[in-house]
Amino acid sequence: MAAEEQFQPLRALQTALRTVWSDRLWLPKVALGGLLGSTIIGVIWPQGLVIEHLDNSSRGYRLPLPAWRQFGDKAVMGLLATVMDFVYFVFPQLVAAVFLFCAIVPFIVGDNNTIATSLTFIILGTLFGVSFLGSFSPVSKLFFARDGAVEKALGRASLRRALGNNGRWIYLQARLVTLPIYLPALGAGWWFWQLTHIPAVAVWWLLAALWLLMSCLFWAWLVVAQVYFEADQIVADREIEQRLAERKRAIS
């Protein structure tokens, strides 16, 4: 790779969208993934298909999207991917919530709820932004899909890759350019939320809204994973070039 090659976020997004939409059966596959994800515990299967798609992409087979078969393998991969989301995204929020509760107890006891509310939004909002924009979870999934090394995916290797000089800015661009991809899921989530506030709403409407929400979310996962795959290739090449340069300097 030429040293001057740069990550182009918009081109990576176009490639990711074209990759997903080029599969003639992408809509049924996404719909089935959304149906499985609607059972909550079944979310491990869509996660597993995303990991399988990343693995196929690393082997040079981006198309077609993985078929819905070998559910056992997808469940295992998806369970590990869900653990990565928990470790790098959910768990920091829980830890912050515990410390935050201890910090605002004096304000709650003193009836100063305004300060307590402000602290809650500031601290949790900051941690949410760091966890989301830091791209820790997507990078760990890339490690796992490429090498199958759980210890790297859940260890310091993925953190070093996400925060290193070679990848920090590239992964941030990947995260920012993929934010609009979540808009359909947000719209479906808003519809589901509105339905829950309608008295005597038919349960089938709630199930349909939940299905649409999970399908949109699954589609977003597929697209976002491909954008990060493009970004990770450039980061990996830069790391190789850096190691080669360091070895040449050591020899000379």
Coordinates of C-alpha atoms in Angstrom, one line a residue, residues 101-222:
F101 CA -25.0 7.1 42.4
C102 CA -22.4 7.3 45.3
A103 CA -21.4 10.8 44.2
I104 CA -24.9 12.2 44.0
V105 CA -26.3 10.7 47.2
P106 CA -25.4 13.8 49.2
F107 CA -27.2 16.0 46.7
I108 CA -30.3 13.8 46.7
V109 CA -30.4 13.8 50.5
G110 CA -30.0 17.5 50.5
D111 CA -32.9 17.9 48.1
N112 CA -30.7 19.5 45.5
N113 CA -32.0 17.5 42.6
T114 CA -30.9 20.0 40.0
I115 CA -27.2 19.4 40.6
A116 CA -27.8 15.6 40.9
T117 CA -29.6 15.6 37.5
S118 CA -26.9 17.7 35.9
L119 CA -24.1 15.4 37.1
T120 CA -26.0 12.4 35.9
F121 CA -26.4 13.7 32.4
I122 CA -22.8 15.1 32.2
I123 CA -21.0 12.0 33.5
L124 CA -23.1 9.3 31.8
G125 CA -23.2 11.4 28.6
T126 CA -19.5 11.8 28.5
L127 CA -18.9 8.1 29.1
F128 CA -21.4 7.1 26.5
G129 CA -19.7 9.3 24.0
V130 CA -16.2 7.9 24.8
S131 CA -17.5 4.3 24.6
F132 CA -19.3 4.9 21.3
L133 CA -16.9 7.1 19.5
G134 CA -13.9 5.1 20.8
S135 CA -15.0 2.2 18.5
F136 CA -13.7 -0.4 21.0
S137 CA -16.5 -2.9 20.3
P138 CA -16.3 -2.9 16.5
V139 CA -12.5 -3.2 16.6
S140 CA -12.6 -6.1 19.0
K141 CA -15.1 -7.8 16.7
L142 CA -12.7 -7.3 13.8
F143 CA -9.9 -8.9 15.8
F144 CA -12.2 -11.9 16.6
A145 CA -13.5 -12.3 13.0
R146 CA -10.0 -12.1 11.5
D147 CA -8.0 -14.2 13.9
G148 CA -10.5 -16.0 16.1
A149 CA -8.4 -14.8 19.0
V150 CA -10.8 -14.1 21.9
E151 CA -7.9 -13.0 24.2
K152 CA -7.0 -10.3 21.7
A153 CA -10.5 -9.2 21.1
L154 CA -11.2 -8.8 24.8
G155 CA -7.7 -7.8 25.8
R156 CA -5.4 -4.8 25.4
A157 CA -4.6 -5.6 21.8
S158 CA -7.9 -4.2 20.5
L159 CA -7.7 -1.2 22.8
R160 CA -4.2 -0.4 21.5
R161 CA -5.5 -0.8 17.9
A162 CA -8.5 1.5 18.5
L163 CA -6.5 4.2 20.4
G164 CA -3.1 3.9 18.6
N165 CA -1.7 6.6 16.4
N166 CA -2.4 4.6 13.2
G167 CA -6.0 3.8 13.9
R168 CA -7.5 6.4 16.3
W169 CA -8.5 9.0 13.7
I170 CA -9.4 6.4 11.1
Y171 CA -11.8 4.6 13.4
L172 CA -13.3 7.9 14.5
Q173 CA -14.0 8.8 10.9
A174 CA -15.6 5.3 10.4
R175 CA -17.8 5.9 13.5
L176 CA -18.9 9.4 12.4
V177 CA -19.7 8.4 8.8
T178 CA -21.9 5.5 9.9
L179 CA -24.0 7.6 12.3
P180 CA -26.8 8.2 9.7
I181 CA -27.0 4.4 9.2
Y182 CA -28.8 4.2 12.6
L183 CA -31.5 6.6 11.6
P184 CA -34.0 3.9 10.3
A185 CA -33.5 2.1 13.6
L186 CA -34.2 5.3 15.6
G187 CA -37.3 5.9 13.5
A188 CA -38.6 2.4 14.2
G189 CA -37.7 2.7 17.9
W190 CA -39.7 6.0 18.0
W191 CA -42.7 4.2 16.4
F192 CA -42.5 1.4 18.9
W193 CA -42.3 3.8 21.8
Q194 CA -45.3 5.7 20.6
L195 CA -47.3 2.5 20.3
T196 CA -46.6 1.6 23.9
H197 CA -48.3 4.8 24.9
I198 CA -51.5 4.0 23.0
P199 CA -54.2 2.5 25.3
A200 CA -55.4 -1.0 24.2
V201 CA -53.0 -1.1 21.3
A202 CA -53.1 -4.5 19.5
V203 CA -50.1 -6.7 20.5
W204 CA -49.5 -7.4 16.8
W205 CA -48.7 -3.8 16.2
L206 CA -46.1 -3.9 19.0
L207 CA -44.6 -7.1 17.6
A208 CA -44.4 -5.6 14.1
A209 CA -42.7 -2.4 15.4
L210 CA -40.2 -4.5 17.4
W211 CA -39.5 -6.6 14.3
L212 CA -38.9 -3.5 12.2
L213 CA -36.7 -2.0 14.9
M214 CA -34.5 -5.1 15.1
S215 CA -34.4 -5.6 11.4
C216 CA -33.2 -2.0 10.9
L217 CA -30.6 -2.5 13.7
F218 CA -29.4 -5.7 12.1
W219 CA -29.0 -4.0 8.7
A220 CA -27.1 -1.2 10.4
W221 CA -24.7 -3.7 12.0
L222 CA -24.0 -5.2 8.6

